[in-house]
Amino acid sequence: MKLILPSPAKINLSLWVKGKRVDGYHEIITVMHTINLMDIISLLPSNRLELSIKGNSSLPLDKSNLIIKACKLFQEATGIKPKVKIKLEKKIPVGAGLGGGSSNAATTLKGLNLMYDKPLSDEKLQEIAAELGSDVPFFLKGGLAIAYGRGEKLKHYTKSDFKILLIYPGFSCLTKEVYENLPSIIRTEITVEAAERLIVSPLINGKFEEVENNMENDLELSNSPCVKRVLKIKEQLVKFGLKPLMSGSGSSIFSIIKDENFDVTPLKKEGYWFKFLSAI
Ligand SMILES: C[C@](O)(CO)[C@H](O)COP(=O)(O)OP(=O)(O)OC[C@H]1O[C@@H](n2ccc(N)nc2=O)[C@H](O)[C@@H]1O
Ligand SMILES: Nc1ncnc2c1ncn2[C@@H]1O[C@H](COP(=O)(O)OP(=O)(O)OP(=O)(O)O)[C@@H](O)[C@H]1O
């Protein structure tokens, strides 16, 4: 059977850093929502594992690609050697804080599990996903969730319905470098319950002004040169009347849109890549 699966991007409606862990990761609390910007992953039975990519010539095709990593972990967990031709149609900008690679890994895991009659339970899928990356478990279900721990622990909520304007400035930020250049931040006051009160419940109730006033991303405090570039663009977007926030570790910036006929002329003048998108 041939499978054609969407692999959506995400935005972080907030991200708070509680401190650095002994394993080198940071303890975070973040609110994520999938959006209708997506890669397409197709899986076709074949006599061996092969990957081809359309839409991005710089991505690796070898074991450093998160799709191939997902195939390897699937084989280790099930003993099944995936004999599948995987085609990736890339639309999500890479290194943009949109979770494109993490989403691809999760979608591949789900696809292989479907293709081989579900040898893995949901719990086992979560476990493997967490090995692939901190953002990967979220994409097994997507929608609206609070992620905590290093990002692999999840509390899902009913999806919300809102629109955003997403701006991608044309350069990537490396997640590792953004975290490594963070000053020490100890947001003791932020808990899952606080994130529910500040972001999740106003979002679900359509109180977008309240969400905008509460949303924060502690990764904007990073001394990474990439983040500094993003913040300069963010300042400009504020002048255009937006209430922008960097998504994840950057480089993209989003703003919740209450009215679709926002004048995009200044964005066009700056030559930014931008899209009106919806939460899904
Ligand atoms: C920035 C976010 O995308 C927000 O959703 C996530 O926190 C990062 O998720 P991710 O890209 O899947 O990150 P991973 O691939 O697990 O980690 C990449 C690198 O980012 C740093 N990292 C990541 C997550 C975390 N909670 N603390 C960290 O310090 C670590 O140096 C790690 O080696
Ligand atoms: N299938 C893939 N798609 C995108 N990036 C991939 C993939 N496989 C490996 N990578 C690597 O992962 C890194 C960026 O991944 P991704 O696009 O998920 O970053 P991101 O959008 O910043 O995500 P996050 O918000 O999780 O940090 C790049 O170094 C890229 O080379």
GROMACS .gro file of C-alpha atoms and ligand atoms in nm:
model
  344
    1MET     CA    1   0.000   0.000   0.000
    2LYS     CA    2   0.119   0.351  -0.081
    3LEU     CA    3   0.088   0.610   0.197
    4ILE     CA    4   0.081   0.987   0.139
    5LEU     CA    5   0.104   1.169   0.472
    6PRO     CA    6   0.105   1.539   0.571
    7SER     CA    7   0.394   1.647   0.794
    8PRO     CA    8   0.285   1.979   0.951
    9ALA     CA    9   0.498   2.254   1.102
   10LYS     CA   10   0.440   2.398   1.451
   11ILE     CA   11   0.475   2.730   1.625
   12ASN     CA   12   0.557   2.789   1.990
   13LEU     CA   13   0.296   3.023   2.134
   14SER     CA   14   0.526   3.054   2.433
   15LEU     CA   15   0.846   2.895   2.556
   16TRP     CA   16   0.983   2.937   2.905
   17VAL     CA   17   1.322   2.806   3.024
   18LYS     CA   18   1.329   2.683   3.383
   19GLY     CA   19   1.698   2.603   3.395
   20LYS     CA   20   1.977   2.379   3.267
   21ARG     CA   21   1.965   2.004   3.336
   22VAL     CA   22   2.255   1.778   3.426
   23ASP     CA   23   2.220   1.606   3.086
   24GLY     CA   24   2.295   1.935   2.910
   25TYR     CA   25   1.936   1.995   2.795
   26HIS     CA   26   1.721   2.275   2.934
   27GLU     CA   27   1.406   2.219   3.138
   28ILE     CA   28   1.137   2.402   2.941
   29ILE     CA   29   0.764   2.458   2.934
   30THR     CA   30   0.626   2.544   2.591
   31VAL     CA   31   0.285   2.573   2.425
   32MET     CA   32   0.282   2.439   2.070
   33HIS     CA   33   0.022   2.426   1.793
   34THR     CA   34   0.049   2.263   1.450
   35ILE     CA   35  -0.023   2.490   1.152
   36ASN     CA   36  -0.125   2.428   0.790
   37LEU     CA   37   0.226   2.469   0.650
   38MET     CA   38   0.330   2.114   0.572
   39ASP     CA   39   0.574   1.883   0.406
   40ILE     CA   40   0.434   1.578   0.227
   41ILE     CA   41   0.587   1.237   0.293
   42SER     CA   42   0.498   0.943   0.068
   43LEU     CA   43   0.596   0.585   0.146
   44LEU     CA   44   0.590   0.315  -0.124
   45PRO     CA   45   0.686  -0.051  -0.068
   46SER     CA   46   1.017  -0.124  -0.245
   47ASN     CA   47   1.301  -0.378  -0.236
   48ARG     CA   48   1.516  -0.146  -0.021
   49LEU     CA   49   1.511   0.175   0.186
   50GLU     CA   50   1.558   0.488  -0.023
   51LEU     CA   51   1.488   0.858   0.032
   52SER     CA   52   1.442   1.133  -0.225
   53ILE     CA   53   1.370   1.498  -0.153
   54LYS     CA   54   1.197   1.761  -0.364
   55GLY     CA   55   1.204   2.131  -0.273
   56ASN     CA   56   1.530   2.144  -0.075
   57SER     CA   57   1.861   2.038  -0.227
   58SER     CA   58   2.068   2.101   0.088
   59LEU     CA   59   1.911   1.834   0.311
   60PRO     CA   60   2.114   1.516   0.363
   61LEU     CA   61   1.985   1.187   0.217
   62ASP     CA   62   2.195   0.972   0.449
   63LYS     CA   63   2.158   0.863   0.812
   64SER     CA   64   2.187   1.225   0.927
   65ASN     CA   65   1.841   1.287   0.786
   66LEU     CA   66   1.581   1.252   1.063
   67ILE     CA   67   1.365   1.042   0.827
   68ILE     CA   68   1.642   0.784   0.792
   69LYS     CA   69   1.709   0.802   1.168
   70ALA     CA   70   1.341   0.722   1.226
   71CYS     CA   71   1.366   0.420   0.993
   72LYS     CA   72   1.672   0.290   1.181
   73LEU     CA   73   1.505   0.320   1.522
   74PHE     CA   74   1.189   0.155   1.383
   75GLN     CA   75   1.403  -0.140   1.268
   76GLU     CA   76   1.584  -0.163   1.605
   77ALA     CA   77   1.252  -0.166   1.790
   78THR     CA   78   1.066  -0.411   1.564
   79GLY     CA   79   1.333  -0.618   1.388
   80ILE     CA   80   1.160  -0.519   1.062
   81LYS     CA   81   1.397  -0.375   0.798
   82PRO     CA   82   1.190  -0.104   0.626
   83LYS     CA   83   1.188  -0.176   0.250
   84VAL     CA   84   1.030   0.145   0.142
   85LYS     CA   85   1.085   0.427  -0.107
   86ILE     CA   86   1.030   0.751   0.083
   87LYS     CA   87   0.965   1.075  -0.103
   88LEU     CA   88   0.980   1.403   0.090
   89GLU     CA   89   0.827   1.713  -0.063
   90LYS     CA   90   0.981   1.991   0.149
   91LYS     CA   91   0.786   2.312   0.201
   92ILE     CA   92   0.872   2.396   0.563
   93PRO     CA   93   1.176   2.626   0.583
   94VAL     CA   94   1.468   2.444   0.753
   95GLY     CA   95   1.609   2.573   1.082
   96ALA     CA   96   1.316   2.811   1.119
   97GLY     CA   97   1.185   2.708   1.462
   98LEU     CA   98   0.896   2.532   1.289
   99GLY     CA   99   0.993   2.175   1.375
  100GLY     CA  100   1.012   2.058   1.014
  101GLY     CA  101   1.270   1.787   1.073
  102SER     CA  102   1.103   1.672   1.394
  103SER     CA  103   0.768   1.655   1.215
  104ASN     CA  104   0.920   1.450   0.933
  105ALA     CA  105   1.063   1.203   1.185
  106ALA     CA  106   0.730   1.160   1.365
  107THR     CA  107   0.535   1.126   1.039
  108THR     CA  108   0.781   0.862   0.913
  109LEU     CA  109   0.744   0.663   1.237
  110LYS     CA  110   0.364   0.673   1.205
  111GLY     CA  111   0.380   0.576   0.837
  112LEU     CA  112   0.608   0.277   0.895
  113ASN     CA  113   0.391   0.162   1.184
  114LEU     CA  114   0.084   0.176   0.958
  115MET     CA  115   0.266   0.004   0.671
  116TYR     CA  116   0.380  -0.290   0.886
  117ASP     CA  117   0.047  -0.348   1.069
  118LYS     CA  118   0.118  -0.149   1.383
  119PRO     CA  119   0.389  -0.352   1.559
  120LEU     CA  120   0.450  -0.054   1.792
  121SER     CA  121   0.211   0.071   2.062
  122ASP     CA  122   0.151   0.445   2.106
  123GLU     CA  123   0.371   0.437   2.416
  124LYS     CA  124   0.656   0.273   2.225
  125LEU     CA  125   0.617   0.528   1.944
  126GLN     CA  126   0.643   0.810   2.201
  127GLU     CA  127   0.958   0.652   2.346
  128ILE     CA  128   1.127   0.619   2.005
  129ALA     CA  129   1.016   0.970   1.908
  130ALA     CA  130   1.176   1.114   2.225
  131GLU     CA  131   1.504   0.947   2.121
  132LEU     CA  132   1.486   1.122   1.784
  133GLY     CA  133   1.443   1.473   1.928
  134SER     CA  134   1.274   1.678   2.199
  135ASP     CA  135   1.009   1.810   1.957
  136VAL     CA  136   0.937   1.477   1.785
  137PRO     CA  137   0.684   1.325   2.033
  138PHE     CA  138   0.457   1.631   1.994
  139PHE     CA  139   0.413   1.561   1.622
  140LEU     CA  140   0.277   1.209   1.677
  141LYS     CA  141  -0.056   1.375   1.762
  142GLY     CA  142   0.001   1.746   1.689
  143GLY     CA  143  -0.278   1.999   1.753
  144LEU     CA  144  -0.247   2.203   2.074
  145ALA     CA  145  -0.022   2.085   2.358
  146ILE     CA  146   0.195   2.195   2.644
  147ALA     CA  147   0.536   2.025   2.625
  148TYR     CA  148   0.765   2.007   2.926
  149GLY     CA  149   1.076   1.829   3.050
  150ARG     CA  150   1.309   1.883   2.756
  151GLY     CA  151   0.996   1.900   2.541
  152GLU     CA  152   0.918   1.530   2.520
  153LYS     CA  153   0.652   1.520   2.794
  154LEU     CA  154   0.310   1.631   2.666
  155LYS     CA  155  -0.034   1.745   2.775
  156HIS     CA  156  -0.270   1.772   2.475
  157TYR     CA  157  -0.581   1.993   2.455
  158THR     CA  158  -0.865   2.029   2.208
  159LYS     CA  159  -0.734   2.202   1.897
  160SER     CA  160  -0.788   2.574   1.876
  161ASP     CA  161  -0.890   2.785   1.578
  162PHE     CA  162  -0.682   3.093   1.500
  163LYS     CA  163  -0.485   3.249   1.218
  164ILE     CA  164  -0.127   3.370   1.210
  165LEU     CA  165   0.099   3.569   0.984
  166LEU     CA  166   0.430   3.380   0.960
  167ILE     CA  167   0.747   3.557   0.846
  168TYR     CA  168   1.062   3.362   0.750
  169PRO     CA  169   1.363   3.596   0.717
  170GLY     CA  170   1.558   3.377   0.475
  171PHE     CA  171   1.825   3.243   0.713
  172SER     CA  172   1.835   2.950   0.961
  173CYS     CA  173   1.912   2.937   1.333
  174LEU     CA  174   2.075   2.626   1.479
  175THR     CA  175   1.872   2.510   1.780
  176LYS     CA  176   2.181   2.387   1.967
  177GLU     CA  177   2.362   2.719   1.922
  178VAL     CA  178   2.059   2.917   2.043
  179TYR     CA  179   2.029   2.711   2.361
  180GLU     CA  180   2.404   2.708   2.424
  181ASN     CA  181   2.414   3.090   2.419
  182LEU     CA  182   2.135   3.134   2.670
  183PRO     CA  183   2.205   3.323   2.993
  184SER     CA  184   2.097   3.119   3.296
  185ILE     CA  185   1.721   3.157   3.328
  186ILE     CA  186   1.520   3.014   3.618
  187ARG     CA  187   1.149   3.072   3.553
  188THR     CA  188   1.037   2.910   3.880
  189GLU     CA  189   0.695   3.080   3.857
  190ILE     CA  190   0.611   2.904   3.529
  191THR     CA  191   0.436   2.568   3.568
  192VAL     CA  192   0.207   2.367   3.338
  193GLU     CA  193  -0.090   2.518   3.526
  194ALA     CA  194   0.048   2.871   3.472
  195ALA     CA  195   0.092   2.797   3.099
  196GLU     CA  196  -0.272   2.680   3.088
  197ARG     CA  197  -0.388   3.000   3.257
  198LEU     CA  198  -0.168   3.236   3.052
  199ILE     CA  199  -0.197   3.085   2.705
  200VAL     CA  200  -0.408   2.770   2.663
  201SER     CA  201  -0.739   2.881   2.815
  202PRO     CA  202  -0.749   3.232   2.658
  203LEU     CA  203  -0.653   3.072   2.325
  204ILE     CA  204  -0.928   2.809   2.343
  205ASN     CA  205  -1.173   3.087   2.439
  206GLY     CA  206  -1.065   3.311   2.149
  207LYS     CA  207  -0.922   3.581   2.379
  208PHE     CA  208  -0.632   3.652   2.142
  209GLU     CA  209  -0.538   3.990   2.293
  210GLU     CA  210  -0.482   3.814   2.625
  211VAL     CA  211  -0.268   3.547   2.451
  212GLU     CA  212  -0.063   3.820   2.280
  213ASN     CA  213  -0.008   4.005   2.607
  214ASN     CA  214   0.105   3.688   2.786
  215MET     CA  215   0.310   3.513   2.519
  216GLU     CA  216   0.688   3.502   2.570
  217ASN     CA  217   0.985   3.314   2.428
  218ASP     CA  218   1.286   3.296   2.660
  219LEU     CA  219   1.501   3.183   2.366
  220GLU     CA  220   1.483   3.546   2.248
  221LEU     CA  221   1.723   3.614   2.539
  222SER     CA  222   1.993   3.401   2.374
  223ASN     CA  223   2.318   3.579   2.290
  224SER     CA  224   2.332   3.382   1.965
  225PRO     CA  225   2.409   3.618   1.672
  226CYS     CA  226   2.127   3.450   1.482
  227VAL     CA  227   1.873   3.546   1.748
  228LYS     CA  228   2.006   3.904   1.747
  229ARG     CA  229   1.933   3.918   1.372
  230VAL     CA  230   1.583   3.784   1.433
  231LEU     CA  231   1.516   4.044   1.705
  232LYS     CA  232   1.608   4.328   1.467
  233ILE     CA  233   1.342   4.201   1.227
  234LYS     CA  234   1.099   4.157   1.513
  235GLU     CA  235   1.144   4.528   1.606
  236GLN     CA  236   1.061   4.624   1.248
  237LEU     CA  237   0.746   4.409   1.251
  238VAL     CA  238   0.629   4.585   1.569
  239LYS     CA  239   0.650   4.914   1.374
  240PHE     CA  240   0.428   4.753   1.106
  241GLY     CA  241   0.163   4.708   1.376
  242LEU     CA  242   0.222   4.339   1.452
  243LYS     CA  243   0.269   4.173   1.793
  244PRO     CA  244   0.536   3.926   1.683
  245LEU     CA  245   0.714   3.643   1.864
  246MET     CA  246   1.003   3.426   1.750
  247SER     CA  247   0.893   3.064   1.710
  248GLY     CA  248   1.101   2.805   1.896
  249SER     CA  249   1.473   2.859   1.840
  250GLY     CA  250   1.404   3.078   1.538
  251SER     CA  251   1.448   3.212   1.277
  252SER     CA  252   1.080   3.250   1.189
  253ILE     CA  253   0.854   3.501   1.360
  254PHE     CA  254   0.476   3.485   1.383
  255SER     CA  255   0.195   3.714   1.486
  256ILE     CA  256  -0.163   3.613   1.568
  257ILE     CA  257  -0.390   3.777   1.309
  258LYS     CA  258  -0.736   3.894   1.411
  259ASP     CA  259  -0.816   4.051   1.077
  260GLU     CA  260  -0.705   3.901   0.744
  261ASN     CA  261  -0.684   4.231   0.555
  262PHE     CA  262  -0.365   4.328   0.736
  263ASP     CA  263  -0.164   4.549   0.496
  264VAL     CA  264   0.134   4.338   0.386
  265THR     CA  265   0.289   4.612   0.167
  266PRO     CA  266   0.576   4.683   0.413
  267LEU     CA  267   0.660   4.310   0.424
  268LYS     CA  268   0.666   4.293   0.045
  269LYS     CA  269   0.892   4.600   0.036
  270GLU     CA  270   1.138   4.424   0.270
  271GLY     CA  271   1.124   4.114   0.048
  272TYR     CA  272   1.034   3.885   0.339
  273TRP     CA  273   0.885   3.537   0.282
  274PHE     CA  274   0.549   3.548   0.459
  275LYS     CA  275   0.229   3.346   0.472
  276PHE     CA  276  -0.115   3.373   0.632
  277LEU     CA  277  -0.170   3.034   0.795
  278SER     CA  278  -0.421   2.862   1.022
  279ALA     CA  279  -0.391   2.646   1.331
  280ILE     CA  280  -0.481   2.284   1.252
  281LIG     C1  281   1.334   2.489   2.036
  281LIG     C2  282   1.230   2.382   2.028
  281LIG     O1  283   1.212   2.343   1.895
  281LIG     C3  284   1.097   2.435   2.082
  281LIG     O2  285   0.993   2.356   2.044
  281LIG     C4  286   1.274   2.259   2.107
  281LIG     O3  287   1.304   2.296   2.239
  281LIG     C5  288   1.398   2.194   2.044
  281LIG     O4  289   1.355   2.070   1.997
  281LIG     P1  290   1.450   1.988   1.896
  281LIG     O5  291   1.484   2.074   1.778
  281LIG     O6  292   1.384   1.855   1.874
  281LIG     O7  293   1.582   1.973   1.982
  281LIG     P2  294   1.678   1.847   1.993
  281LIG     O8  295   1.712   1.799   1.856
  281LIG     O9  296   1.622   1.752   2.094
  281LIG    O10  297   1.804   1.918   2.060
  281LIG     C6  298   1.895   1.995   1.984
  281LIG     C7  299   1.986   2.066   2.083
  281LIG    O11  300   1.912   2.175   2.142
  281LIG     C8  301   1.944   2.185   2.281
  281LIG     N1  302   1.820   2.166   2.360
  281LIG     C9  303   1.706   2.112   2.303
  281LIG    C10  304   1.591   2.101   2.381
  281LIG    C11  305   1.597   2.142   2.515
  281LIG     N2  306   1.489   2.132   2.594
  281LIG     N3  307   1.711   2.193   2.569
  281LIG    C12  308   1.823   2.207   2.493
  281LIG    O12  309   1.927   2.254   2.543
  281LIG    C13  310   2.048   2.080   2.310
  281LIG    O13  311   2.176   2.139   2.296
  281LIG    C14  312   2.026   1.978   2.200
  281LIG    O14  313   2.144   1.907   2.168
  282LIG     N1  314   1.393   1.579   0.716
  282LIG     C1  315   1.451   1.691   0.763
  282LIG     N2  316   1.391   1.812   0.748
  282LIG     C2  317   1.448   1.925   0.798
  282LIG     N3  318   1.566   1.930   0.866
  282LIG     C3  319   1.627   1.810   0.882
  282LIG     C4  320   1.574   1.687   0.833
  282LIG     N4  321   1.659   1.587   0.867
  282LIG     C5  322   1.761   1.645   0.933
  282LIG     N5  323   1.745   1.778   0.942
  282LIG     C6  324   1.835   1.873   1.009
  282LIG     O1  325   1.769   1.926   1.125
  282LIG     C7  326   1.806   2.064   1.144
  282LIG     C8  327   1.687   2.157   1.145
  282LIG     O2  328   1.570   2.085   1.162
  282LIG     P1  329   1.433   2.165   1.163
  282LIG     O3  330   1.398   2.213   1.027
  282LIG     O4  331   1.339   2.077   1.234
  282LIG     O5  332   1.472   2.291   1.252
  282LIG     P2  333   1.371   2.384   1.321
  282LIG     O6  334   1.263   2.421   1.225
  282LIG     O7  335   1.450   2.491   1.383
  282LIG     O8  336   1.304   2.290   1.425
  282LIG     P3  337   1.296   2.308   1.581
  282LIG     O9  338   1.190   2.410   1.606
  282LIG    O10  339   1.259   2.170   1.625
  282LIG    O11  340   1.433   2.351   1.625
  282LIG     C9  341   1.891   2.105   1.027
  282LIG    O12  342   2.025   2.103   1.072
  282LIG    C10  343   1.866   1.995   0.923
  282LIG    O13  344   1.983   1.973   0.846
   0.00000   0.00000   0.00000
